[in-house]
C-alpha angles and dihedrals in degrees: 000000000000122000090248093051091049091050091051091048092050091046092052092049092048090052091052092047092047099056105143123247087237090064090054090049092050092051091048091053093045090053090059101092104133121067090234096050119116145115121350131175088256095045113022093166096072102113126157116231115247117267095209131070108260090193091070091060099066119104128210101239106135092205132249122246115230111199117174134163132280097044103299110148118179139159115207125198114191107208098356082169119038133206135304093017095058091055091049090050092048092052092044095050093045093052101037109038122084109243130207131194109159119060108202114322103310114037119076114180120216091240139032119264144188131170137201134189146048139240118263098240095106091230117167118261088250088071092066124079089209123028108256114247122230115243108255117248095251092051091045088058092048090049092053092054092045090051092050092051098042101037092229133107126230136193100181134059118193117189125197123189115202101198094196142338093291092066113086148145120238128225112302144130130225093232101130113145091239088069093058129243099291107025124185113215123181119203120197123192125212125178126002120030115251136180118256109205130191135183134175116258099226111000105089091185091062110104113242113241131217132181131178110234114208127194109290095022122127130197122193120203114201147152112023095345097105094046094047107030139053124213136194146175103225124202117275128198116242095003118155128219117308130186117203116197114195124191117204142151125238112206099201147009092275088063093052092049091048094053095050093043094054100033103037108014117151098309125120124271117249132195132198111250130162094346099314143071112262123196112240119229 
């Protein structure tokens, strides 16, 4: 094979490998013709575009800084999203997003999850254990508004669905090295109110904190918060469904692989239908 032919062959392969995530997203949207179309195990990226204006849902709260010693740095937005837009967004996300609960054959998380995005390193697709998924249009629009209000940038969106008060997340911090030393993570609540609890990792004299997050509220954890504090969503009797949308930034390929491993894994895709999660064929 001549040098010219080899170069053309390599260029063609590179172009195929470098298809942008936006192209995948566009195809996924174009495939959604029927009202009942949506995620399947074979094609989890089929998501209908929203039929309502997301712009109309955003409130005007500038956010209140919550600075407490030792080293707690939060920004709290009361009603970042206002009614009725937040209800429309909750219903849309619950029905349209592909949800996962079992990772592989053994680990069942106490909530439903899905994740979108990719680090900004420009690594080839071969570097990823799972192909990164483009952020859907509706979530891209949300991300843009969150970035404008928080002054931070994000390349990942992790969604959790707490089906009822029995679903929860235990004490933890998002302090993985792939998020950088002082990560900013924004957490938006839709649906049922839940308690958001925090406690210092090492200082037993530091007073534990707890806030009730209502639908449309957003809390932003920044600065040293992740390195010094733990947070959780405890179980709550009689709680209804809640969707939590978190905006974060992975700094490298390891971060991308981690998010898809723990929030998609090898488990089946589910979709919300007639008041319950149904496994997709």
